[in-house]
Tab-separated table of C-alpha atoms in Angstrom:
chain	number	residue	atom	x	y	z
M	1	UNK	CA	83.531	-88.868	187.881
M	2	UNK	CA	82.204	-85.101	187.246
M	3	UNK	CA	84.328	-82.578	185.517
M	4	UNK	CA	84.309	-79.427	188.088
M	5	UNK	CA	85.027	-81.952	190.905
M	6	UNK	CA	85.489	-80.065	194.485
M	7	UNK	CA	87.667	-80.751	197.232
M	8	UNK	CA	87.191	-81.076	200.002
M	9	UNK	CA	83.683	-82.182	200.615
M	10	UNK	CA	83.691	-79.874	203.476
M	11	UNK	CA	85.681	-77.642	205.648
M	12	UNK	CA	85.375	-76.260	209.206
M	13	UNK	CA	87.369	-73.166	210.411
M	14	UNK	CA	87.171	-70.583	212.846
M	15	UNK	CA	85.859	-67.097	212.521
M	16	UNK	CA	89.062	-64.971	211.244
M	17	UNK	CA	91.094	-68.012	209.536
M	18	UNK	CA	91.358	-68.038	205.575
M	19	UNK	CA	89.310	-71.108	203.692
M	20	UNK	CA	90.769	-72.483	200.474
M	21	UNK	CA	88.612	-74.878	198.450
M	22	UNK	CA	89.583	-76.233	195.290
M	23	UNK	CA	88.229	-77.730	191.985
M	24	UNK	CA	89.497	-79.698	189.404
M	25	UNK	CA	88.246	-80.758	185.677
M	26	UNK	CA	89.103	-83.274	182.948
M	27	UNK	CA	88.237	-81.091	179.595
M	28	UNK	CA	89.562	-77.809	178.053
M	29	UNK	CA	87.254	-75.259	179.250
M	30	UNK	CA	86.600	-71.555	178.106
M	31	UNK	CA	85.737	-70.258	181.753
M	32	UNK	CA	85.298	-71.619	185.711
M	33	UNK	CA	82.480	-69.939	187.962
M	34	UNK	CA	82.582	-70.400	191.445
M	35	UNK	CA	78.999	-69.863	192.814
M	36	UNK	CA	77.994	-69.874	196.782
M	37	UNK	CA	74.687	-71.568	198.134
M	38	UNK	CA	73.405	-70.745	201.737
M	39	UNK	CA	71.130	-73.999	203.156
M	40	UNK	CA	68.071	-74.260	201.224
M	41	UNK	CA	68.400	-71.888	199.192
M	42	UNK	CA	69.143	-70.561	195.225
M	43	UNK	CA	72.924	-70.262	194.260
M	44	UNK	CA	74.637	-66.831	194.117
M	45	UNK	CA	77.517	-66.186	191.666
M	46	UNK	CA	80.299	-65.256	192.713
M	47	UNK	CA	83.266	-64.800	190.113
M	48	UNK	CA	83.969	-65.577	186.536
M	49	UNK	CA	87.599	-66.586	185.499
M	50	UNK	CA	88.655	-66.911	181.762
M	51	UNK	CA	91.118	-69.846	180.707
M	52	UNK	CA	93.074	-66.970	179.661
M	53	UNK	CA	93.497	-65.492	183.572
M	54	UNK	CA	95.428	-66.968	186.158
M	55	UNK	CA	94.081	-64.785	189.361
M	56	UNK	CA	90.952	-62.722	190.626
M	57	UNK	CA	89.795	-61.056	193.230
M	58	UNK	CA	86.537	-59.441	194.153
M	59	UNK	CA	86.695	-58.405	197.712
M	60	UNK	CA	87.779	-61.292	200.547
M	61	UNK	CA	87.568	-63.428	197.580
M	62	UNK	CA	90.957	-64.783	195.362
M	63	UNK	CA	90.451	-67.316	192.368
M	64	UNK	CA	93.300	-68.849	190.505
M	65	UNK	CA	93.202	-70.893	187.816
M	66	UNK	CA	95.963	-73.209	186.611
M	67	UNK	CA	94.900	-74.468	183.091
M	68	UNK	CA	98.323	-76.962	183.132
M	69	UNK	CA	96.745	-79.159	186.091
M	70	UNK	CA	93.052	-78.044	184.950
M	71	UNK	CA	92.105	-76.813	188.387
M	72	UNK	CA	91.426	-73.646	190.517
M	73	UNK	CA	91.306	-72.806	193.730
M	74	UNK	CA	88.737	-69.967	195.890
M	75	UNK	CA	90.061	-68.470	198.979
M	76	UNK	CA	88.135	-67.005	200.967
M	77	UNK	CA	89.954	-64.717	203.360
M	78	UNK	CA	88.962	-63.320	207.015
M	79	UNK	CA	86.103	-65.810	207.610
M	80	UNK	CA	83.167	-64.390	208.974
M	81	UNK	CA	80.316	-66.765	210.310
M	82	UNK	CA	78.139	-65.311	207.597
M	83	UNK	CA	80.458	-66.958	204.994
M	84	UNK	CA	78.853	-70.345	205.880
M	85	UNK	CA	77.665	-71.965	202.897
M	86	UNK	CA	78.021	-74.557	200.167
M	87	UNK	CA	80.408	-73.281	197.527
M	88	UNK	CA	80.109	-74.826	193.666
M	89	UNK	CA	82.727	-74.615	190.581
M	90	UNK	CA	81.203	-74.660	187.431
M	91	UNK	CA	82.934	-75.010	183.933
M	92	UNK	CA	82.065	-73.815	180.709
M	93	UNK	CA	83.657	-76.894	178.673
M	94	UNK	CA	85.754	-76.318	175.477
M	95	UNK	CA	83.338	-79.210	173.891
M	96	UNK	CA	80.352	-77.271	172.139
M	97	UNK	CA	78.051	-78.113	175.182
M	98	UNK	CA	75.520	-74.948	175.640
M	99	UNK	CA	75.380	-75.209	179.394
M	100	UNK	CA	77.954	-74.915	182.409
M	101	UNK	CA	78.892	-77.961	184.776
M	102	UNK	CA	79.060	-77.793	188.252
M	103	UNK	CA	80.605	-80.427	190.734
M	104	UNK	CA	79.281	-81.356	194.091
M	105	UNK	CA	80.096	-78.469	196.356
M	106	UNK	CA	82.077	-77.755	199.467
M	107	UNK	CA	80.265	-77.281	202.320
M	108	UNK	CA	82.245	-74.572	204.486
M	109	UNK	CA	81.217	-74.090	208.105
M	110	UNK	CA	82.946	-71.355	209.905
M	111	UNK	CA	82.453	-71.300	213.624
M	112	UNK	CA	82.161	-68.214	215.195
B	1	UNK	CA	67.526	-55.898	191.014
B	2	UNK	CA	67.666	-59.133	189.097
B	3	UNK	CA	65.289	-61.653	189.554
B	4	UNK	CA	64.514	-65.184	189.115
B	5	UNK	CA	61.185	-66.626	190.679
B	6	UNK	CA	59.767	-69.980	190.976
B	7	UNK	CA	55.916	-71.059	191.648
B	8	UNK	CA	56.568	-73.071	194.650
B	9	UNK	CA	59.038	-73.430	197.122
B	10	UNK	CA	57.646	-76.401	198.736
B	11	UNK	CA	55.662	-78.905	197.106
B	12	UNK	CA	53.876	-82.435	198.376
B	13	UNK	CA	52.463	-84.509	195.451
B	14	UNK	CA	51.189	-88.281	195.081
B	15	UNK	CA	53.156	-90.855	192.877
B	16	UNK	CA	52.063	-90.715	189.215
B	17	UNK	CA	50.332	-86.967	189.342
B	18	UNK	CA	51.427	-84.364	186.751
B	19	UNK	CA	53.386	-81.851	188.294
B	20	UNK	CA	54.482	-78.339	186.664
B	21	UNK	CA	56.882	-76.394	188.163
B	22	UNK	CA	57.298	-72.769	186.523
B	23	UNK	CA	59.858	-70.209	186.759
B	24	UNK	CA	59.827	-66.238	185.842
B	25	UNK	CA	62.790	-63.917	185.626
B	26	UNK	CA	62.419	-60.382	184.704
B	27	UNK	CA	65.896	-59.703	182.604
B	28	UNK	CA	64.539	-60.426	179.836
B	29	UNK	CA	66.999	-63.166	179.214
B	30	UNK	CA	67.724	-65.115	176.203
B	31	UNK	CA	68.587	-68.278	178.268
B	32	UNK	CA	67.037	-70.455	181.053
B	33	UNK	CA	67.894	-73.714	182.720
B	34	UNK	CA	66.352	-76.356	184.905
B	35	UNK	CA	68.786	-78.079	187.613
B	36	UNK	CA	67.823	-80.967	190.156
B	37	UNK	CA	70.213	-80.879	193.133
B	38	UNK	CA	71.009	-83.920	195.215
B	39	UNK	CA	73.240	-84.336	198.176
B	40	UNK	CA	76.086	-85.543	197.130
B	41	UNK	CA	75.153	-85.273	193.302
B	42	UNK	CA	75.632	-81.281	193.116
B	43	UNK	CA	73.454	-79.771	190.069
B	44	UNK	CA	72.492	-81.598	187.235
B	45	UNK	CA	71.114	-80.241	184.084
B	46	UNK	CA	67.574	-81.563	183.224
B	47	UNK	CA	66.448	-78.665	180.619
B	48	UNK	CA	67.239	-75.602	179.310
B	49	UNK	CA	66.127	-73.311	176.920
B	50	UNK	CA	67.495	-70.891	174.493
B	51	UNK	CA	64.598	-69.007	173.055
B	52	UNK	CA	61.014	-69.115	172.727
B	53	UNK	CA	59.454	-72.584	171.670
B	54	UNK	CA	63.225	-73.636	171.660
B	55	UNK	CA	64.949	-76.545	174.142
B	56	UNK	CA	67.716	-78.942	174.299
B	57	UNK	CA	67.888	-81.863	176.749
B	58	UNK	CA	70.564	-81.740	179.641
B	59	UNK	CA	72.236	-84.292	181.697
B	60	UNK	CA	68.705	-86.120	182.938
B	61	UNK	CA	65.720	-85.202	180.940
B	62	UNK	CA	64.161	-88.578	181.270
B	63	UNK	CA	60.503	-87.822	183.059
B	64	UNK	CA	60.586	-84.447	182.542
B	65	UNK	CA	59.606	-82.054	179.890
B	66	UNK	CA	59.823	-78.369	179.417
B	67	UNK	CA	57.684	-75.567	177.924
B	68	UNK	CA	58.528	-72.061	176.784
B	69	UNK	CA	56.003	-70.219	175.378
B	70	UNK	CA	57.325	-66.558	176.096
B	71	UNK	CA	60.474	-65.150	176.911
B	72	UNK	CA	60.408	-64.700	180.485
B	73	UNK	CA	58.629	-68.101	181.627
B	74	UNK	CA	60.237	-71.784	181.971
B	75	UNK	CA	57.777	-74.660	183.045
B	76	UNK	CA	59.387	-77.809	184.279
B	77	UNK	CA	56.647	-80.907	183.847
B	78	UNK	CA	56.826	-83.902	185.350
B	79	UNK	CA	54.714	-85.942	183.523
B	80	UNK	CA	54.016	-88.578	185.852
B	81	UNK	CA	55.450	-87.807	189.033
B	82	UNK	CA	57.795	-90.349	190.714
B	83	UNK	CA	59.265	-91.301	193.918
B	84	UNK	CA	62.642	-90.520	192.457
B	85	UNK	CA	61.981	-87.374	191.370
B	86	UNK	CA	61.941	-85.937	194.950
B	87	UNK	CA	64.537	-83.162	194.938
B	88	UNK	CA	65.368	-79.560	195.509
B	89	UNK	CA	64.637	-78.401	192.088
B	90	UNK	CA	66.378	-75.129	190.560
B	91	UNK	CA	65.340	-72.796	187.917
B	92	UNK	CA	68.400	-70.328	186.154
B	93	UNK	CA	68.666	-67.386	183.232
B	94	UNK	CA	71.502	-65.960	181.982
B	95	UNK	CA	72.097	-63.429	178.853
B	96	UNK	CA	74.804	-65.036	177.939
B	97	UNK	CA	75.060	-68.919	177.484
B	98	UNK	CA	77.280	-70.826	179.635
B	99	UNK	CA	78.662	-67.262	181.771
B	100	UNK	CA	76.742	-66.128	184.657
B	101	UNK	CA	73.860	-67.911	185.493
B	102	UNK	CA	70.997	-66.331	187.987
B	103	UNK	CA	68.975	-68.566	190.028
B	104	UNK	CA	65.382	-68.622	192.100
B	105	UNK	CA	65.353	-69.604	195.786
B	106	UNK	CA	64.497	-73.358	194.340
B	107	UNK	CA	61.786	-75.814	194.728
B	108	UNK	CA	61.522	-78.606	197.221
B	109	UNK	CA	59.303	-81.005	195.913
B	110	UNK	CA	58.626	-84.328	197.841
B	111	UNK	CA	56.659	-87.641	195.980
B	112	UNK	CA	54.654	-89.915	198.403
């Protein structure tokens, strides 16, 4: 399978309740991205986490990453309708490859 | 405000026509990336460049090619376009290779 695998494959939740998606990989890697995608559209990054960080935050947003069990999770807190969207994890592999990976994307729908 | 472009955002072609697909940014970015995205399939890397006149194959590259002739611009070419090449096709920069990654709205392109 992919590295930068997500899980799950998609969520539903109410306006106000917290979403938690997670991602895991099979290689060393030097960073994890988590981007966001609204239907039909480009993708939007959202936060950068080095292998050397275990948590971030940027606004409603909290990333962890646990290097041990290669995987990280995005939670999204306070829902907000406008929050639907596919969400993508993409690693930067420790293996001399040039570009980033992403997985397959969780596709969050938060009911209003 | 950054900004990634991309010729088309819908596009209708016949089997076995050459299609080119370009994308502009304005950030003056060393690096630039073409993705196709399939449901279930996330983003796969068919291209990406990272200079002028300079390109390295991704993930798929079979029935595609790629031209950079200055900075800014990325062409994606399907040589002879295929049913199997109908996708939601993505166009990226970044400064810095395999960090934050900037994308265009995308191209839907559909093969009768």
């Amino acid at each position: 399978s992919q590295q930068g695998e997500e899980d799950p494959q998609a969520l539903s939740i109410q306006e106000g309740e917290n979403a938690t998606m997670n991602c895991s990989y099979k290689t060393s890697i030097n960073n994890l991205q988590w981007y966001r995608q609204n239907s039909g559209r480009g993708l939007v990054h959202l936060i950068l986490i080095r292998s050397n960080e275990r948590e971030k935050h940027s606004g409603r947003l909290r990333v962890t990453l646990d290097t041990s069990k290669k995987s990280s999770s995005l939670l999204i807190t306070a829902s907000r309708a406008a929050d639907t969207a596919s969400y993508f994890c993409a690693t930067d592999l420790d293996t001399g490859r040039r570009a980033l990976t992403f997985g397959s994307g969780t596709r969050l729908q938060v009911q209003p | 405000d950054v900004k990634v472009t991309q010729s088309s955002r819908y596009l209708v072609k016949r089997t076995g026509e050459k299609v080119f697909l370009e994308c502009v940014q304005d950030m003056d970015h060393e690096n630039m990336f073409w993705y196709r995205q399939d449901p279930g399939l996330g983003l796969r890397l068919i291209y990406f460049s990272y200079d002028v006149k300079m390109k390295e194959k991704g993930d798929i590259p079979e029935g595609y090619s790629v031209s950079r002739e200055k900075k800014e611009r990325f062409s994606l070419i399907l040589e002879s376009a295929s049913t199997n090449q109908t996708s939601m096709y993505l166009c990226a920069s970044s400064s810095i290779v395999r960090e934050t990654q900037y994308f265009g709205p995308g191209t839907r392109l559909l093969v009768l």
